[in-house]
Each structure stands twice: as structure tokens, then as C-alpha cells.
Short mmCIF file of C-alpha atoms and ligand atoms in Angstrom, two decimals:
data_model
loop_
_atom_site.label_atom_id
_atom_site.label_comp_id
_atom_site.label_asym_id
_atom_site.label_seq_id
_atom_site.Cartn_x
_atom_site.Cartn_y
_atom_site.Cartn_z
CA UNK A 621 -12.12 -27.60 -13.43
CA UNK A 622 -14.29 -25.41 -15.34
CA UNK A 623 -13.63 -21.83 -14.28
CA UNK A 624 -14.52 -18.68 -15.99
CA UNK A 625 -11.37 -17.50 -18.67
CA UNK A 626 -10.90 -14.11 -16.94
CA UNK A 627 -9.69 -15.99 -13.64
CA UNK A 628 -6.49 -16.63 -15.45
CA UNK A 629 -5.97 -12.55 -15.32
CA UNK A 630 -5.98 -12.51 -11.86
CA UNK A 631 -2.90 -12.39 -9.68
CA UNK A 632 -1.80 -12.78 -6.17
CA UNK A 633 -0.50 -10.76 -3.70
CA UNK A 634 3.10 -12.94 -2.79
CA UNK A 635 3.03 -11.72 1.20
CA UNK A 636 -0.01 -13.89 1.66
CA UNK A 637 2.12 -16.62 0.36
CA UNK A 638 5.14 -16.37 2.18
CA UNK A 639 2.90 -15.91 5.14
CA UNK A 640 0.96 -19.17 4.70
CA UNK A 641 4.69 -20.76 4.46
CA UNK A 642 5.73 -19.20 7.56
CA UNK A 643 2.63 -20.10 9.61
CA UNK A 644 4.00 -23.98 8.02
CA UNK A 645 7.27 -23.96 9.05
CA UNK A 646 6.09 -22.66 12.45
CA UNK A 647 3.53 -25.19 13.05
CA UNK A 648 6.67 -27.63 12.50
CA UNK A 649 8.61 -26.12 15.52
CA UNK A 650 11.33 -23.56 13.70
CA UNK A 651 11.08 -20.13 14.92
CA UNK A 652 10.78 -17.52 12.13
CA UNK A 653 11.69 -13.91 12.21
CA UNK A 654 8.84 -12.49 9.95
CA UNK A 655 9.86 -8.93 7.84
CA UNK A 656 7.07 -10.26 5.50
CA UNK A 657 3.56 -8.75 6.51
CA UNK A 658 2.64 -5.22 5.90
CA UNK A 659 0.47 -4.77 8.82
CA UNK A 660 1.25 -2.91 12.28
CA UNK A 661 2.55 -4.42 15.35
CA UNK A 662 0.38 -2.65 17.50
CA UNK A 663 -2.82 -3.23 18.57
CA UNK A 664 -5.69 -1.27 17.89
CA UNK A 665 -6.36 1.48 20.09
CA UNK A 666 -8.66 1.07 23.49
CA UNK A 667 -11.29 3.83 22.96
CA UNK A 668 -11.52 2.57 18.63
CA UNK A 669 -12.41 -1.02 20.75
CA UNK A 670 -14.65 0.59 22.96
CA UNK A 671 -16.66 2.53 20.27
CA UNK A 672 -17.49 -0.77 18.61
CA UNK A 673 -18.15 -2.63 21.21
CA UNK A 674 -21.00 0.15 22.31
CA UNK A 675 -22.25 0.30 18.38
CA UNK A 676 -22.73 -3.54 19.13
CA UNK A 677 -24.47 -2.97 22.55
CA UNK A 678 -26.71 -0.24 20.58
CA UNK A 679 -27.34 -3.04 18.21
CA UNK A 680 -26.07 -1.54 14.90
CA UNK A 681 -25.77 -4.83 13.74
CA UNK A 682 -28.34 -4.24 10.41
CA UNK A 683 -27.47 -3.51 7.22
CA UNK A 684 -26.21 0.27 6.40
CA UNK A 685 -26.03 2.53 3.16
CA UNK A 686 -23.85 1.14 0.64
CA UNK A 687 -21.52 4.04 0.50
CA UNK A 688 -20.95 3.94 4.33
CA UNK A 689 -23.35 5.57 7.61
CA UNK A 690 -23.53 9.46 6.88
CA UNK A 691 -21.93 10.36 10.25
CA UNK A 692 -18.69 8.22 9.07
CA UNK A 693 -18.50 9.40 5.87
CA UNK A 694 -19.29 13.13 7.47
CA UNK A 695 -15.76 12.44 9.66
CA UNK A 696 -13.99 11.21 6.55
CA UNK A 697 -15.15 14.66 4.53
CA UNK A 698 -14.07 16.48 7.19
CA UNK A 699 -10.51 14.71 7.75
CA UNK A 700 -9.95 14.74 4.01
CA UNK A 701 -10.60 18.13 3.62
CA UNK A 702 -8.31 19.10 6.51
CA UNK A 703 -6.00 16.99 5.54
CA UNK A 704 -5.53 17.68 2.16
CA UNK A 705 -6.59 21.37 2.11
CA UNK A 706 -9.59 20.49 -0.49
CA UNK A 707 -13.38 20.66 0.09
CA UNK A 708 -14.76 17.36 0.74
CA UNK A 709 -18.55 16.85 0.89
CA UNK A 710 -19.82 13.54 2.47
CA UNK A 711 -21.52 12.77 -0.86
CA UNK A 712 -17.50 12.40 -2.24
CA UNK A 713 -16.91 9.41 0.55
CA UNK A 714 -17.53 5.77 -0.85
CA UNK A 715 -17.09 3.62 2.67
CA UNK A 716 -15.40 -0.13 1.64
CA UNK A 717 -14.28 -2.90 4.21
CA UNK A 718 -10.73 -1.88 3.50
CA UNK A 719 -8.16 0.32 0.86
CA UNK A 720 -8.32 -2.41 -1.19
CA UNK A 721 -11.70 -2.11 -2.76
CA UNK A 722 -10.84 1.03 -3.53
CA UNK A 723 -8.57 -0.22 -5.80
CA UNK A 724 -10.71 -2.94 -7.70
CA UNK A 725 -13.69 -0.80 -7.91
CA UNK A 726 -12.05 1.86 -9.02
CA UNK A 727 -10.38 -0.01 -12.04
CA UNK A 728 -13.75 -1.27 -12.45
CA UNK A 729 -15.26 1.59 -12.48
CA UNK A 730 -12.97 3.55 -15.03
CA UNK A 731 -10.76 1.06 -17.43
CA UNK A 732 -12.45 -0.66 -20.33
CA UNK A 733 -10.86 -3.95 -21.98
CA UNK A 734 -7.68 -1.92 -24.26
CA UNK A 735 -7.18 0.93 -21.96
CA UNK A 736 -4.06 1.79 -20.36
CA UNK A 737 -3.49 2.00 -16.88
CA UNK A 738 0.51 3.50 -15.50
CA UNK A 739 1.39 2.32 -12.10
CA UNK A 740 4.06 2.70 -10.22
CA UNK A 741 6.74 -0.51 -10.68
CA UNK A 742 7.88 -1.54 -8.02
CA UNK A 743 4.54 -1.37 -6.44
CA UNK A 744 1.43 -3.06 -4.38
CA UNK A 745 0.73 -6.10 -6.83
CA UNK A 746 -2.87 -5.48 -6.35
CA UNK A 747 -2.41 -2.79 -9.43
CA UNK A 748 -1.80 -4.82 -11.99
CA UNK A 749 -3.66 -8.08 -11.27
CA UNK A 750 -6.53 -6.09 -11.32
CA UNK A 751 -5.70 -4.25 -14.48
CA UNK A 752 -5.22 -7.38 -16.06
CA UNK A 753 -8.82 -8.68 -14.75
CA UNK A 754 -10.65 -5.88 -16.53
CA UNK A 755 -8.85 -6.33 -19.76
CA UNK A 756 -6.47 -3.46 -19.31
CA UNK A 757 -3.24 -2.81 -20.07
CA UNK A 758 -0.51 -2.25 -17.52
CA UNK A 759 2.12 0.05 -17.94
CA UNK A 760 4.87 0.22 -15.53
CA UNK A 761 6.14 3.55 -14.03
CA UNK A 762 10.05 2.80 -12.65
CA UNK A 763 10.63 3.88 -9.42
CA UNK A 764 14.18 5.33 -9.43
CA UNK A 765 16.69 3.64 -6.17
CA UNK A 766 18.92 6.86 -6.95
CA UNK A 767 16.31 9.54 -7.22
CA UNK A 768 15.05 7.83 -3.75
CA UNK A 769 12.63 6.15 -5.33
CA UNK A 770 10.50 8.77 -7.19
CA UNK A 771 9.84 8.55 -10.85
CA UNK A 772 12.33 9.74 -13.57
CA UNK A 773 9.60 12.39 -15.38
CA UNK A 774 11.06 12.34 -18.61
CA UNK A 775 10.69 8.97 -18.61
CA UNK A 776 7.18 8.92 -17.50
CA UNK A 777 5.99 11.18 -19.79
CA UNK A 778 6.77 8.80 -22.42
CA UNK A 779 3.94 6.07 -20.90
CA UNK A 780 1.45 8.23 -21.82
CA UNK A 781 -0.58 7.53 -25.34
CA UNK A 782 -3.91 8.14 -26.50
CA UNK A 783 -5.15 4.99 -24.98
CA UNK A 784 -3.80 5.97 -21.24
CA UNK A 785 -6.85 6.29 -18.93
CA UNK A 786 -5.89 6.31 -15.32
CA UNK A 787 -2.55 6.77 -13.58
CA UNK A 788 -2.48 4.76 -10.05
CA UNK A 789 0.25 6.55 -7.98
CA UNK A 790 0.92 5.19 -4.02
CA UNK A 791 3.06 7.81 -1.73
CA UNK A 792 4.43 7.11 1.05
CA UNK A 793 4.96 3.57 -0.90
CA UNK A 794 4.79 0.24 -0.52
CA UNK A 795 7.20 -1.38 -0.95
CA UNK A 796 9.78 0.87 -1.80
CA UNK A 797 9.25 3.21 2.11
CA UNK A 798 10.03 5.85 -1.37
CA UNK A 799 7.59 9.35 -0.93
CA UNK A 800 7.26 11.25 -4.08
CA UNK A 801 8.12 14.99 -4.23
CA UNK A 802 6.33 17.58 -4.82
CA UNK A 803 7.95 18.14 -8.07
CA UNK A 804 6.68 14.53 -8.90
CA UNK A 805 3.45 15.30 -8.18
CA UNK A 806 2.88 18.35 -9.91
CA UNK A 807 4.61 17.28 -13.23
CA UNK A 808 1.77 14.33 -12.94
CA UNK A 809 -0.68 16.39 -12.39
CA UNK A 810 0.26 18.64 -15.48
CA UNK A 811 0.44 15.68 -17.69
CA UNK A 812 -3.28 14.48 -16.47
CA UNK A 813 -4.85 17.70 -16.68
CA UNK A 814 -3.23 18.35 -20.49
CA UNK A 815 -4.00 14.35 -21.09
CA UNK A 816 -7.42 14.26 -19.78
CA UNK A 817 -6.63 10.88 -16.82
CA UNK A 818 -8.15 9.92 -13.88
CA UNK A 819 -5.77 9.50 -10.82
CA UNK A 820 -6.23 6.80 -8.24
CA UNK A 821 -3.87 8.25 -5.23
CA UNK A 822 -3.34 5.23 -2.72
CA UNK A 823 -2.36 7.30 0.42
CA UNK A 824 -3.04 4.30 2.60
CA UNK A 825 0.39 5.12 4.56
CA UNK A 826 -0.92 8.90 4.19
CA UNK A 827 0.29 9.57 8.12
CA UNK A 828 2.91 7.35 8.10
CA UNK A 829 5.40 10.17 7.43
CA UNK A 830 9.22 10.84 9.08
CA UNK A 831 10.01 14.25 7.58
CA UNK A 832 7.70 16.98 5.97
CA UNK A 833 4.30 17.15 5.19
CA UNK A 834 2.35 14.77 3.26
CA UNK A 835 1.32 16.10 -0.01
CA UNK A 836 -1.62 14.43 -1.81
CA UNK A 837 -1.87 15.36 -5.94
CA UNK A 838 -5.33 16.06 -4.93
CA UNK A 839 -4.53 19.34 -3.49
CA UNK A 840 -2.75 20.43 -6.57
CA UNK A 841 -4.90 23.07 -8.83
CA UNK A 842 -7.31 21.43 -11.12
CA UNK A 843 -6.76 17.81 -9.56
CA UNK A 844 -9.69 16.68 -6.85
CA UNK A 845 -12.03 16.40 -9.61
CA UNK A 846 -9.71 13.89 -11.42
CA UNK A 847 -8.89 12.37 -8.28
CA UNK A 848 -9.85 8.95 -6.48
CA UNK A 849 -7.99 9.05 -2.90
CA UNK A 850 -7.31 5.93 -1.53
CA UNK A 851 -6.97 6.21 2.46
CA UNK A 852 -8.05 4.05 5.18
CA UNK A 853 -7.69 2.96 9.03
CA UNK A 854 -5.60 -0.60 8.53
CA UNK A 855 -2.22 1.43 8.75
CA UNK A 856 -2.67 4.26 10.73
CA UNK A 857 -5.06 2.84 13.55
CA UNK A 858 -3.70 -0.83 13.66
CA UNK A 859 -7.06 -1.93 12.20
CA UNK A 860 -5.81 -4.50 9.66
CA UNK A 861 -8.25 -7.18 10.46
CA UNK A 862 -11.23 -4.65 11.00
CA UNK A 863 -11.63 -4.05 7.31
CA UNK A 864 -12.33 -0.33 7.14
CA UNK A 865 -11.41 1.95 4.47
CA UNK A 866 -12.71 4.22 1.79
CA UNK A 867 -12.40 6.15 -1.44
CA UNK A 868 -12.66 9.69 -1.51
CA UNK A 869 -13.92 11.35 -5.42
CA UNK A 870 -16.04 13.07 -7.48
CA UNK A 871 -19.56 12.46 -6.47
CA UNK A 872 -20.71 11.36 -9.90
CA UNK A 873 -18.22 8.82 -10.23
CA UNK A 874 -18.66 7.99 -5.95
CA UNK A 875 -22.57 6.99 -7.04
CA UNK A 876 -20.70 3.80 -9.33
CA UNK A 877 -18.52 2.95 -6.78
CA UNK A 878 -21.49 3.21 -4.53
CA UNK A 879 -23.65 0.92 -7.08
CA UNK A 880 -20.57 -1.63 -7.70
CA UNK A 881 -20.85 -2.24 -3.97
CA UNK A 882 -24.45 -2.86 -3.66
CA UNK A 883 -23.42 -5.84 -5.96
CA UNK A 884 -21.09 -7.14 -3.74
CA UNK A 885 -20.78 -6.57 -0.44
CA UNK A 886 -24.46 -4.43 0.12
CA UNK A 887 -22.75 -2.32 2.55
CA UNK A 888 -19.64 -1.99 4.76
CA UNK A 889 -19.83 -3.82 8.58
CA UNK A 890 -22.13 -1.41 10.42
CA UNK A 891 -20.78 -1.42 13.96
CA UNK A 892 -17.12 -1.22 12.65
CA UNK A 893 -18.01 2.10 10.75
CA UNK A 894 -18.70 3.65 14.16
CA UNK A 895 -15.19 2.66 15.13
CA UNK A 896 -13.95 4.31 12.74
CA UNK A 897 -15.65 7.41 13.53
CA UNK A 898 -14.05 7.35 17.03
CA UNK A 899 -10.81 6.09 15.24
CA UNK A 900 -10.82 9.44 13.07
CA UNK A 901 -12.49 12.24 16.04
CA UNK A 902 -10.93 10.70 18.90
CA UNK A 903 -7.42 11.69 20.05
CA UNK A 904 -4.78 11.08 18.21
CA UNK A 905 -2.10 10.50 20.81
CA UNK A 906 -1.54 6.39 19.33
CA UNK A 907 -0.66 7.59 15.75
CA UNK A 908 2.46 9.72 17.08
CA UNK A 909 3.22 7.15 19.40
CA UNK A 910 3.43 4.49 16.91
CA UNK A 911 5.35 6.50 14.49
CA UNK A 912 8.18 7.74 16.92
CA UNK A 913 8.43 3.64 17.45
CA UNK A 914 8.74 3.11 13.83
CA UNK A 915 11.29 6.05 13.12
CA UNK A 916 13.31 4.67 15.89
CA UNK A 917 12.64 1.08 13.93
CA UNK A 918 13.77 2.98 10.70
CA UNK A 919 16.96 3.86 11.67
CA UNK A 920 17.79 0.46 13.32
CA UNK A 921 16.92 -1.46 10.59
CA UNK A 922 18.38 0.79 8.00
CA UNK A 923 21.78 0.84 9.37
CA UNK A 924 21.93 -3.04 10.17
CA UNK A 925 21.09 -3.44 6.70
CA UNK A 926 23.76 -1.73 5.17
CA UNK A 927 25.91 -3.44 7.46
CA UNK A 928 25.19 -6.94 5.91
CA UNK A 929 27.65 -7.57 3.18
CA UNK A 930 26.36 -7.36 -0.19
CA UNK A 931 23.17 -4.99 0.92
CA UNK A 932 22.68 -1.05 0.35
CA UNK A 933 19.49 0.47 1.75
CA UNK A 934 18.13 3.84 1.04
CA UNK A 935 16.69 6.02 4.27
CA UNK A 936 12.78 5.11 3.40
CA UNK A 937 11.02 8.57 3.87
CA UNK A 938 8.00 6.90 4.75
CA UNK A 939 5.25 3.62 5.63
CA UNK A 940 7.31 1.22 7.36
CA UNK A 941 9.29 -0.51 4.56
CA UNK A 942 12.93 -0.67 3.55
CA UNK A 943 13.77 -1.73 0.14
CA UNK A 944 17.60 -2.23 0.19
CA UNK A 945 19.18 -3.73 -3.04
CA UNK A 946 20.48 -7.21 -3.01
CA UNK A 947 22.54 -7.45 -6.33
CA UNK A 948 25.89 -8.14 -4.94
CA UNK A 949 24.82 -10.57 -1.61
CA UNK A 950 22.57 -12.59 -4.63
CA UNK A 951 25.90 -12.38 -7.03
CA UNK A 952 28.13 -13.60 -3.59
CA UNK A 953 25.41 -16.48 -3.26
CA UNK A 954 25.04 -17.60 -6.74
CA UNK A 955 21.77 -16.77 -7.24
CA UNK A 956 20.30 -15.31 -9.97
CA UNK A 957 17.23 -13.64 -8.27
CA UNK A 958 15.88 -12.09 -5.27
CA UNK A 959 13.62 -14.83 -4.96
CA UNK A 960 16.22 -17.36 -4.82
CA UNK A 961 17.41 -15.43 -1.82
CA UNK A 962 14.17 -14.79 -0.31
CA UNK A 963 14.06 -18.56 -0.19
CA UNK A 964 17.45 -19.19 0.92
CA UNK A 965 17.04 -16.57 3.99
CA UNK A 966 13.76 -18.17 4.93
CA UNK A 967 15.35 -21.64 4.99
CA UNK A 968 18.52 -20.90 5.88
CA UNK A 969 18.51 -17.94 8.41
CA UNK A 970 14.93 -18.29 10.14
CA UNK A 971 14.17 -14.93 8.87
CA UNK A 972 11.05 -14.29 6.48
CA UNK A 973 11.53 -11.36 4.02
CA UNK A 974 9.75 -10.38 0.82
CA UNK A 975 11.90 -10.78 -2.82
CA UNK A 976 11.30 -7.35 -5.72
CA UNK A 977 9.84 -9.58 -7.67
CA UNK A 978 6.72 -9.79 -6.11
CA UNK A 979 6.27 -5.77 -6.67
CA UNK A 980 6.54 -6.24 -10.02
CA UNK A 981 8.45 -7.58 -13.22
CA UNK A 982 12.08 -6.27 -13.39
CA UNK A 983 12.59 -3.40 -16.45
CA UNK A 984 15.69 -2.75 -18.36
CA UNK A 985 16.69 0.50 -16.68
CA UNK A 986 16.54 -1.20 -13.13
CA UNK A 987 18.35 -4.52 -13.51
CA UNK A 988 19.02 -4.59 -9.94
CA UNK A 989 17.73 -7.17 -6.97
CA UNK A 990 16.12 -6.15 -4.26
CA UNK A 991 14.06 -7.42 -0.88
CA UNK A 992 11.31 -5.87 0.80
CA UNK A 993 11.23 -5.41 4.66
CA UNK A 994 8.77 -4.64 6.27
CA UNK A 995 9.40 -3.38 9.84
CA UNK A 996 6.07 -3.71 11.77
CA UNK A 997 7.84 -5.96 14.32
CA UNK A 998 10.12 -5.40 17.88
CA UNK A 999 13.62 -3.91 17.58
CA UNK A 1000 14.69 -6.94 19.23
CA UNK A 1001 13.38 -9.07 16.48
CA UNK A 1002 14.92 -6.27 13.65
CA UNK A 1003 18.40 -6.75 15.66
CA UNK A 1004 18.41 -10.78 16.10
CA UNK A 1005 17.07 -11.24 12.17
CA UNK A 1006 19.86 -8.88 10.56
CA UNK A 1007 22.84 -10.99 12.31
CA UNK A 1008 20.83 -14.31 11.59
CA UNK A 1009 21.05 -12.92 7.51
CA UNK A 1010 24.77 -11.88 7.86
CA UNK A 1011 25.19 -15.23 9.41
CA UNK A 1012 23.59 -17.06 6.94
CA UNK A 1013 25.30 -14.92 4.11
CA UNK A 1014 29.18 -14.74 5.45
CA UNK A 1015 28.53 -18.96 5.66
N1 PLP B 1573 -2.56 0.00 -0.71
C1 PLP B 1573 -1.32 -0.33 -0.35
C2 PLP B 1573 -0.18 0.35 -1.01
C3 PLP B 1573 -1.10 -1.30 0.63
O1 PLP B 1573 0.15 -1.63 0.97
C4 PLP B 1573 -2.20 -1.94 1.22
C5 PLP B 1573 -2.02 -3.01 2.22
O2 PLP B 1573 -0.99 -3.59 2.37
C6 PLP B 1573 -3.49 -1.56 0.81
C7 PLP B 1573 -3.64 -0.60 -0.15
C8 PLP B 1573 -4.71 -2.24 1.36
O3 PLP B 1573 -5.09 -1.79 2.59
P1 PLP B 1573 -6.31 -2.48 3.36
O4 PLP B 1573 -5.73 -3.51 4.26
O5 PLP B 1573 -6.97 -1.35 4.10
O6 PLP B 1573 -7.23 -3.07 2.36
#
């Protein structure tokens, strides 16, 4: 087939994958436990429902602004800006149909073919396919398993050369549940004030928090204008499927987002933008509920994982992830990657889990193996899945 050379850039995002191969081996009568999807259990709240389904009586059903209905992106200034203890003019809100756009516009937007982009390894895959599209260079930023999954600064520092344009960081993180520290944050922001870099802060799992306040490098002196903040409603309000999310930044640089989505989507779904305006002024009460559930998750799932022989999971601070490392079960089985066991637990234990691998290549000073688990399901599905993997491993 004749398809344009840049295709070959572009990578995939594995949980899709491992989904498709789930929804296979369902359809042929085996019952899967599925860790594999990042997306809430939950359903979206009533009165988010009810908002759009009153936009849609109202008939907003036409075509909006391309950076997103002024009263939305009014809500989103005003949440930000709470928030994150920054002013936030609606002007500074780009509206997308989800985080992710955020991301590819934004690399768009900012990286020219030779330019180097640091992001944070492991991390959401999305980073470096789309690096690679634009003819950028990725440059992996270890996140440390004994420095709870943070990055070693010393050793970041040395990623940055005159060619280093943006830095993408993601806190809480997928897939790591890692949150960075203040300490993190402000050597970062140090090195791309004195560097001159853009920052594209994915805070997607932004209120998805078990301990402390959420710190955004945005709020750090000299940092909103340099910043791009990634947020959205998929995590926080259940809203996956809605597509709703946005980009929060300078308003120069927020008129070539704005112009990169007239190009491709014209604007973002009309009536859903007035969901999210309920989503974001309307109370609040589902968000704590749903994290108490997935702290209580947390500390299930972390414990019965470092039961299993062979595993060791860190507490994840955040998002609703745990990343425990596999070396020794993979060195028990034979196997010489966390894929190979990803495989073997979906085949042989029933239970569906992501492998490291698809977060990113493995680096020299983090030979280890690890799985991601993502917790967005019952506690009775989190207790029957960890025996079905000790089962499957002690065999
Ligand atoms: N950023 C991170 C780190 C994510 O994990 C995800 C979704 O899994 C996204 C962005 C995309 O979110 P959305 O579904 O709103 O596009």
C-alpha cells in the first residue's frame, strides 16, 4: 500500500491492543480479569448526564469556537487558576475532545524536525510516537523505582543540550502511580527557565491524589508562561468516552493550538462542552467518593502484590496504577521480558495486565521488569486476579 513515509513514525498505544485481545478471548467464552485499561470504573456522574442531555434539548448541536464555548473555557480559567494558584484568563484555555490532543498539538505546535523533546521513561507512549511523527528527537527521562519513581536530577540535567526544546513531564503518572516532588519540580523548572524550554505538564490524574497537595510546575515563579497544562474530565469525572479535555497556556501560543484545530476537528462536541461546565461548577461530592474507593483499591492491590512471589510494588502516591517490578517472578518463569509474562498471565491465569515495555524502551540504569496495573476495577476482581497470578506463577 502506498502510505505517506511519516506513518512509519507513528506508534501505538499497547493498552488498546491488549484490550482488542481481551474483548477476543472473551467473545470465545474465557472470562478475563482486565488490570489493562486506564479508564474509571465508575460511571459518569447523574447531574454531568443531565447537563448534556438539556444542552441537547436546547439544541446546541451546531458547530462552536474552535478553542471551546467561552462559558467552558471561563470554568476551566477559573478552576485552573484556583487550582494551581496562577491567573488564568479564558483566552489561555484551548478546549480539545480529550487530554490527548493536547499532547499532539502541542508537539506540533512547538518541535521542529531535529529538536529534542525529554519525557519521562517509563511513561504514556503517546510522548514519543508523537515526537517521532514530527521529526523530533526523544530523549528519555528515567523514572527512579527507589526514589519512588521521581527523576534522579543529576541525571536529568545531563538530557539537556542546545537542541532541547520542550520537556513533557506527567504527575501523578501513568504508569508508574509515581508523583514527583516538589524538589523535582522546582529543579525542572530552574533548568527551563536558565535553558529557555517549553513545558507540557500532563496533570490528567491532577485530582487523583492520596496524600498532599497536588503541585503543578506551573505555579512555580517564572513558569505559567512556559507552561502547557494538560488536564481534562476522562479521569476525574468518569468521562472517558465523552472526549473532553483541554490545554491550558500562553495565549499567543493557545491562538496555534486554536488554528491547528480548525484543521482538524473545527471545534470540540458542542453539547458535551456544557457537560463539562456542570462537570467542573457542580458539586464535587463523586470525585471524593471515587477516590476514597480507589485508596481503599490501593492498598488492596498493593499488598496482594507483594504477596505474589517474585513481585515488589511501591505504595503509588497517585492515579490509579501500581507498577510493581517483575524481575525475579520473570527470572522464576524463564522469561526474558515482561512481555513474555504479560502474555503468559493473560493465557495462563485469565488475568489481563500491561508489560513496562509498552511505557517505554528499557535504559541501562533500570534493567529491571516490570507490569503495569491498573486498578479501575472491583476489589473483588483485584482479590480473585492476584491469587489467579500466584496460581499461575507457584505452577
Ligand atoms: N495523559 C495520560 C498520562 C494518560 O494516561 C491519558 C489517558 O490514559 C491521557 C493523557 C489521555 O486522556 P484523554 O482520554 O482525556 O484523552
Amino acid at each position: 500500500m502506498k502510505i505517506a513515509h511519516r506513518l512509519s513514525q507513528l506508534g501505538m498505544e499497547n493498552a488498546f491492543e491488549v484490550l482488542a485481545e481481551v474483548n477476543k478471548l472473551k467473545a470465545s467464552g474465557r472470562e478475563i480479569i482486565s488490570f489493562a485499561i486506564g479508564e474509571p470504573d465508575f460511571d459518569t456522574p447523574d447531574n454531568i448526564k443531565q447537563a448534556c442531555m438539556a444542552a441537547l434539548s436546547n439544541n446546541s448541536t451546531h458547530y462552536g469556537p474552535s478553542n471551546g464555548i467561552l462559558p467552558l473555557r471561563e470554568a476551566i480559567a477559573q478552576y485552573i487558576a484556583t487550582s494551581r494558584s496562577i491567573p488564568v484568563h479564558a483566552n489561555e484555555v484551548v478546549v480539545m475532545p480529550g487530554g490527548k490532543p493536547v499532547i499532539y498539538y502541542t508537539i506540533h505546535a512547538l518541535v521542529n524536525p531535529g529538536d529534542e523533546v525529554i519525557y519521562p521513561n517509563p511513561g504514556f507512549p503517546i510522548y514519543e510516537s508523537v515526537i517521532r511523527f514530527v521529526g523530533g528527537i526523544p530523549v528519555p527521562a528515567s523514572l527512579v523505582e527507589e526514589k519512588n519513581f521521581t527523576f534522579n536530577i543529576h541525571e536529568f540535567k545531563k538530557l539537556i543540550t542546545p537542541k532541547t526544546k520542550l520537556i513533557i513531564l506527567n504527575s501523578p503518572q501513568n504508569p508508574t502511580g509515581g508523583v514527583l516532588t516538589r524538589e523535582n519540580l522546582e529543579a525542572i523548572a530552574r533548568l527551563a527557565i536558565e535553558h529557555d524550554l517549553w513545558v507540557l505538564s500532563d496533570e490528567i490524574y491532577s485530582r487523583l491524589i492520596y496524600s498532599g497537595d497536588f503541585l503543578s510546575i506551573s505555579s512555580l515563579p517564572g513558569m505559567k508562561e512556559r507552561t502547557i497544562i494538560l488536564d481534562g474530565f476522562s479521569k476525574t469525572y468518569a468521562m472517558t468516552g465523552w472526549r473532553l479535555g483541554y490545554g491550558v497556556m500562553n495565549e499567543s501560543l493557545a491562538e496555534h493550538l486554536t488554528r491547528l484545530e480548525t484543521n482538524c476537528e473545527s471545534c470540540t462536541n458542542t453539547f458535551i462542552q456544557y457537560a463539562g461546565i456542570e462537570a467542573l461548577t457542580g458539586p464535587q461530592d463523586s470525585v471524593e467518593r471515587m477516590l476514597a474507593e480507589f485508596r481503599a483499591r490501593r492498598d488492596l492491590i498493593v499488598s496482594g502484590l507483594n504477596a505474589i512471589t517474585g513481585f515488589s510494588c511501591k505504595v503509588p502516591a497517585g492515579a490509579f496504577y501500581a507498577y510493581p517490578n517483575v524481575t525475579l517472578a520473570c527470572q522464576k518463569l524463564g522469561f526474558k521480558s515482561s512481555k513474555e509474562l504479560q502474555q503468559y498471565l493473560l493465557y495462563q491465569a485469565d488475568v489481563a495486565v500491561l508489560a513496562g515495555t509498552a511505557f517505554g524502551s528499557k535504559t541501562a540504569d533500570d534493567p529491571h521488569e516490570y507490569l503495569r496495573f491498573s486498578y479501575a476495577t472491583s476489589r473483588e476482581n483485584i482479590l480473585k486476579g492476584l491469587q489467579q497470578i500466584q496460581q499461575a506463577i507457584e505452577r
